Amino acid sequence: MTLQRAWKIALVATAAALFTQTAVAQPHCPTAALRAYAHNDYNNTHPLYDAVAFGYRGVEADVYLVDGVLRVAHDRKSATGAPALDTLYLIPIRDLLARCGPTIVAGAMQPFLLNLEIKEASNETLQVLLTSLSSVADLMRSSTGQALEARLIVTLVGYAGTDRPPHLVTFPGVACKANTPARLVHCVNTPGTAMVSVDYGKTQGRWWTLDAERVRWLAALRAAQAASPNLMIRVFNVPSHRETYLELLHAGVDLIGTKDLAGTAALLATKGR
C-alpha cells in the first residue's frame, strides 16, 4: 500500500468516525444535501433519523404483508415481528416534515424521497400499501406531477402491479430497472417512469466488465440525463470509492444508494455538495 493511499484511507476513516459521533447531535431540522439515499435503511441503528442527520435525501425500505400489516424487513422470514411501515416511516416522516417542512432538503424545495420495495408479486400487498399511503397523501406529489405542496415523493422500486388507477392521484411513482445500457434507454422512453434504478454491482460494477462496457454505461447515463433531466436516476450497490461516486455523479446520476451512511457521507462531503 502506498503512503498516499494509506493517508486517504486514514482521512476517510477519521471523517466517518466524526460523522458517526456528531450525526445525531445535529439540529432537529438538518439540511439533506447529499446526492444519496439510505439503501435498506431499516438496518441502521436509528432508521430514518440517522439518514436525515447525515444529510441524505431519502431512504429505501422493503415491505411484506404479514397478517394484514405491512412490515419492514429484507425477507419474508424476518418480516414476522418486524416493525410496521407506519411506525417506522410514515408517522415519523409526517412528524419530521411537519416540523421541518421542505427545509430538510436543499435546493428548490425538493421533496424528501421514500423508496419502497414490495418484495413479492402480491396485489394484496400493493392495495394495502396504497391504503396506508393515504395517511401521507397531503404530502405527496400527484400522479400527473402537479404539486400538492409536495414535500414527499414515494416511489415503488419493486412490484408495482399491472394497473395504475388514474383516479388515485396519490398513487406512488414506479421505478424502471435498467440492467443494460439499452434497457436504460427503454426506461427513459417509457411513459410514466418516475425513476430509473440501476444495480451497479450487477451491471457495470462486475469485476469482469470490460472498460468499453463501463464507457457505454456512462455514455448511456449522460444521454438519459440529457434526454429527460427531470427523471431521477438512482444507482445502488456501489462500492465506497470516491472516484466511483464522482464518475457516476458527473455522468448524471441523481442518487447513490448506500448502506454505509457514515463512510459515504464523509466521501461525498469531501467533494463538496
Tab-separated table of N, CA and C in Angstrom, residues 157-229:
chain	number	residue	atom	x	y	z
A	157	VAL	N	-40.091	0.686	-6.023
A	157	VAL	CA	-38.899	0.210	-6.722
A	157	VAL	C	-38.902	-1.305	-6.853
A	158	GLY	N	-39.993	-1.933	-6.441
A	158	GLY	CA	-40.160	-3.375	-6.607
A	158	GLY	C	-41.449	-3.650	-7.342
A	159	TYR	N	-42.232	-4.605	-6.862
A	159	TYR	CA	-43.504	-4.932	-7.505
A	159	TYR	C	-44.451	-3.739	-7.435
A	160	ALA	N	-45.073	-3.425	-8.567
A	160	ALA	CA	-45.964	-2.264	-8.626
A	160	ALA	C	-47.299	-2.589	-9.269
A	161	GLY	N	-47.592	-3.877	-9.494
A	161	GLY	CA	-48.849	-4.247	-10.125
A	161	GLY	C	-48.820	-3.988	-11.624
A	162	THR	N	-49.931	-4.268	-12.259
A	162	THR	CA	-50.024	-4.073	-13.710
A	162	THR	C	-50.943	-2.931	-14.092
A	163	ASP	N	-51.874	-2.576	-13.217
A	163	ASP	CA	-52.808	-1.484	-13.493
A	163	ASP	C	-52.506	-0.321	-12.563
A	164	ARG	N	-52.451	0.883	-13.139
A	164	ARG	CA	-52.206	2.080	-12.351
A	164	ARG	C	-53.456	2.942	-12.399
A	165	PRO	N	-54.316	2.857	-11.390
A	165	PRO	CA	-55.584	3.589	-11.403
A	165	PRO	C	-55.381	5.093	-11.564
A	166	PRO	N	-55.856	5.689	-12.657
A	166	PRO	CA	-55.631	7.117	-12.888
A	166	PRO	C	-56.344	8.006	-11.881
A	167	HIS	N	-57.393	7.475	-11.233
A	167	HIS	CA	-58.140	8.304	-10.293
A	167	HIS	C	-57.439	8.430	-8.943
A	168	LEU	N	-56.385	7.624	-8.727
A	168	LEU	CA	-55.648	7.713	-7.476
A	168	LEU	C	-54.479	8.673	-7.650
A	169	VAL	N	-54.714	9.946	-7.348
A	169	VAL	CA	-53.676	10.945	-7.583
A	169	VAL	C	-52.493	10.756	-6.652
A	170	THR	N	-52.675	10.017	-5.577
A	170	THR	CA	-51.561	9.779	-4.657
A	170	THR	C	-50.851	8.469	-4.954
A	171	PHE	N	-51.227	7.830	-6.053
A	171	PHE	CA	-50.556	6.585	-6.417
A	171	PHE	C	-49.072	6.868	-6.579
A	172	PRO	N	-48.224	6.124	-5.906
A	172	PRO	CA	-46.795	6.439	-5.977
A	172	PRO	C	-46.215	6.197	-7.354
A	173	GLY	N	-45.100	6.861	-7.621
A	173	GLY	CA	-44.404	6.642	-8.876
A	173	GLY	C	-43.816	5.244	-8.927
A	174	VAL	N	-43.448	4.826	-10.130
A	174	VAL	CA	-42.912	3.481	-10.330
A	174	VAL	C	-41.532	3.579	-10.967
A	175	ALA	N	-40.581	2.814	-10.435
A	175	ALA	CA	-39.226	2.793	-10.975
A	175	ALA	C	-39.112	1.762	-12.085
A	176	CYS	N	-38.230	2.033	-13.027
A	176	CYS	CA	-37.918	1.108	-14.114
A	176	CYS	C	-36.491	0.615	-13.899
A	177	LYS	N	-36.314	-0.700	-13.837
A	177	LYS	CA	-34.995	-1.276	-13.585
A	177	LYS	C	-34.215	-1.415	-14.887
A	178	ALA	N	-32.995	-0.907	-14.891
A	178	ALA	CA	-32.141	-0.962	-16.079
A	178	ALA	C	-30.932	-1.844	-15.797
A	179	ASN	N	-30.824	-2.961	-16.529
A	179	ASN	CA	-29.678	-3.855	-16.334
A	179	ASN	C	-28.715	-3.854	-17.516
A	180	THR	N	-29.029	-3.057	-18.541
A	180	THR	CA	-28.138	-2.857	-19.686
A	180	THR	C	-28.297	-1.415	-20.155
A	181	PRO	N	-27.321	-0.878	-20.894
A	181	PRO	CA	-27.487	0.461	-21.450
A	181	PRO	C	-28.722	0.571	-22.337
A	182	ALA	N	-29.024	-0.486	-23.102
A	182	ALA	CA	-30.210	-0.467	-23.960
A	182	ALA	C	-31.480	-0.395	-23.120
A	183	ARG	N	-31.503	-1.118	-22.007
A	183	ARG	CA	-32.658	-1.079	-21.118
A	183	ARG	C	-32.805	0.298	-20.488
A	184	LEU	N	-31.701	0.953	-20.224
A	184	LEU	CA	-31.739	2.305	-19.680
A	184	LEU	C	-32.449	3.244	-20.644
A	185	VAL	N	-32.124	3.123	-21.919
A	185	VAL	CA	-32.791	3.935	-22.944
A	185	VAL	C	-34.282	3.631	-22.961
A	186	HIS	N	-34.630	2.343	-22.867
A	186	HIS	CA	-36.034	1.933	-22.838
A	186	HIS	C	-36.756	2.570	-21.655
A	187	CYS	N	-36.125	2.565	-20.482
A	187	CYS	CA	-36.749	3.147	-19.297
A	187	CYS	C	-37.038	4.629	-19.496
A	188	VAL	N	-36.076	5.331	-20.061
A	188	VAL	CA	-36.242	6.767	-20.283
A	188	VAL	C	-37.402	7.041	-21.230
A	189	ASN	N	-37.585	6.169	-22.210
A	189	ASN	CA	-38.626	6.370	-23.220
A	189	ASN	C	-39.975	5.770	-22.837
A	190	THR	N	-40.068	5.171	-21.658
A	190	THR	CA	-41.322	4.566	-21.217
A	190	THR	C	-42.163	5.589	-20.468
A	191	PRO	N	-43.352	5.916	-20.978
A	191	PRO	CA	-44.207	6.893	-20.295
A	191	PRO	C	-44.552	6.436	-18.877
A	192	GLY	N	-44.562	7.371	-17.973
A	192	GLY	CA	-44.939	7.061	-16.600
A	192	GLY	C	-43.799	6.643	-15.699
A	193	THR	N	-42.601	6.501	-16.249
A	193	THR	CA	-41.458	6.131	-15.416
A	193	THR	C	-41.107	7.285	-14.484
A	194	ALA	N	-41.078	7.011	-13.189
A	194	ALA	CA	-40.772	8.047	-12.208
A	194	ALA	C	-39.302	8.047	-11.810
A	195	MET	N	-38.649	6.905	-11.996
A	195	MET	CA	-37.256	6.768	-11.587
A	195	MET	C	-36.628	5.618	-12.354
A	196	VAL	N	-35.349	5.752	-12.684
A	196	VAL	CA	-34.587	4.654	-13.266
A	196	VAL	C	-33.683	4.095	-12.173
A	197	SER	N	-33.708	2.781	-12.016
A	197	SER	CA	-32.968	2.118	-10.945
A	197	SER	C	-31.909	1.199	-11.542
A	198	VAL	N	-30.659	1.377	-11.121
A	198	VAL	CA	-29.538	0.594	-11.639
A	198	VAL	C	-28.774	-0.041	-10.480
A	199	ASP	N	-28.608	-1.351	-10.533
A	199	ASP	CA	-27.795	-2.082	-9.557
A	199	ASP	C	-26.362	-2.107	-10.078
A	200	TYR	N	-25.512	-1.264	-9.521
A	200	TYR	CA	-24.140	-1.136	-10.005
A	200	TYR	C	-23.389	-2.450	-9.908
A	201	GLY	N	-23.540	-3.150	-8.795
A	201	GLY	CA	-22.800	-4.386	-8.575
A	201	GLY	C	-23.153	-5.491	-9.538
A	202	LYS	N	-24.351	-5.426	-10.134
A	202	LYS	CA	-24.786	-6.454	-11.075
A	202	LYS	C	-24.727	-5.981	-12.524
A	203	THR	N	-24.192	-4.790	-12.735
A	203	THR	CA	-24.072	-4.268	-14.106
A	203	THR	C	-22.629	-3.846	-14.363
A	204	GLN	N	-22.382	-2.538	-14.430
A	204	GLN	CA	-21.027	-2.095	-14.763
A	204	GLN	C	-20.019	-2.330	-13.658
A	205	GLY	N	-20.490	-2.718	-12.463
A	205	GLY	CA	-19.571	-2.944	-11.359
A	205	GLY	C	-19.024	-4.353	-11.261
A	206	ARG	N	-19.458	-5.256	-12.135
A	206	ARG	CA	-18.924	-6.627	-12.087
A	206	ARG	C	-17.423	-6.608	-12.390
A	207	TRP	N	-16.677	-7.450	-11.705
A	207	TRP	CA	-15.216	-7.388	-11.838
A	207	TRP	C	-14.746	-7.720	-13.243
A	208	TRP	N	-15.534	-8.520	-13.975
A	208	TRP	CA	-15.095	-8.904	-15.318
A	208	TRP	C	-15.586	-7.948	-16.410
A	209	THR	N	-16.312	-6.905	-16.020
A	209	THR	CA	-16.824	-5.964	-17.012
A	209	THR	C	-15.677	-5.231	-17.693
A	210	LEU	N	-15.692	-5.220	-19.006
A	210	LEU	CA	-14.649	-4.548	-19.773
A	210	LEU	C	-14.795	-3.034	-19.663
A	211	ASP	N	-13.666	-2.344	-19.811
A	211	ASP	CA	-13.691	-0.885	-19.745
A	211	ASP	C	-14.632	-0.303	-20.795
A	212	ALA	N	-14.673	-0.928	-21.960
A	212	ALA	CA	-15.542	-0.431	-23.029
A	212	ALA	C	-17.009	-0.473	-22.618
A	213	GLU	N	-17.396	-1.510	-21.863
A	213	GLU	CA	-18.779	-1.610	-21.391
A	213	GLU	C	-19.075	-0.534	-20.351
A	214	ARG	N	-18.117	-0.251	-19.486
A	214	ARG	CA	-18.316	0.811	-18.497
A	214	ARG	C	-18.464	2.160	-19.189
A	215	VAL	N	-17.694	2.361	-20.234
A	215	VAL	CA	-17.801	3.603	-21.008
A	215	VAL	C	-19.188	3.718	-21.625
A	216	ARG	N	-19.716	2.603	-22.139
A	216	ARG	CA	-21.068	2.616	-22.716
A	216	ARG	C	-22.105	2.959	-21.654
A	217	TRP	N	-21.934	2.426	-20.452
A	217	TRP	CA	-22.859	2.733	-19.370
A	217	TRP	C	-22.834	4.219	-19.039
A	218	LEU	N	-21.652	4.778	-18.893
A	218	LEU	CA	-21.540	6.193	-18.551
A	218	LEU	C	-22.135	7.068	-19.646
A	219	ALA	N	-21.909	6.680	-20.894
A	219	ALA	CA	-22.485	7.432	-22.013
A	219	ALA	C	-24.007	7.350	-21.995
A	220	ALA	N	-24.530	6.168	-21.684
A	220	ALA	CA	-25.985	5.985	-21.618
A	220	ALA	C	-26.581	6.810	-20.480
A	221	LEU	N	-25.890	6.879	-19.354
A	221	LEU	CA	-26.369	7.685	-18.235
A	221	LEU	C	-26.396	9.164	-18.602
A	222	ARG	N	-25.349	9.628	-19.271
A	222	ARG	CA	-25.318	11.032	-19.694
A	222	ARG	C	-26.439	11.327	-20.677
A	223	ALA	N	-26.659	10.408	-21.614
A	223	ALA	CA	-27.716	10.592	-22.611
A	223	ALA	C	-29.090	10.602	-21.951
A	224	ALA	N	-29.285	9.736	-20.965
A	224	ALA	CA	-30.567	9.674	-20.262
A	224	ALA	C	-30.835	10.969	-19.514
A	225	GLN	N	-29.802	11.491	-18.868
A	225	GLN	CA	-29.974	12.729	-18.122
A	225	GLN	C	-30.268	13.897	-19.058
A	226	ALA	N	-29.605	13.905	-20.211
A	226	ALA	CA	-29.824	14.981	-21.179
A	226	ALA	C	-31.211	14.902	-21.801
A	227	ALA	N	-31.673	13.678	-22.076
A	227	ALA	CA	-32.968	13.493	-22.730
A	227	ALA	C	-34.125	13.765	-21.788
A	228	SER	N	-33.943	13.453	-20.520
A	228	SER	CA	-35.033	13.616	-19.549
A	228	SER	C	-34.454	14.102	-18.222
A	229	PRO	N	-34.094	15.388	-18.148
A	229	PRO	CA	-33.404	15.904	-16.964
A	229	PRO	C	-34.213	15.837	-15.678
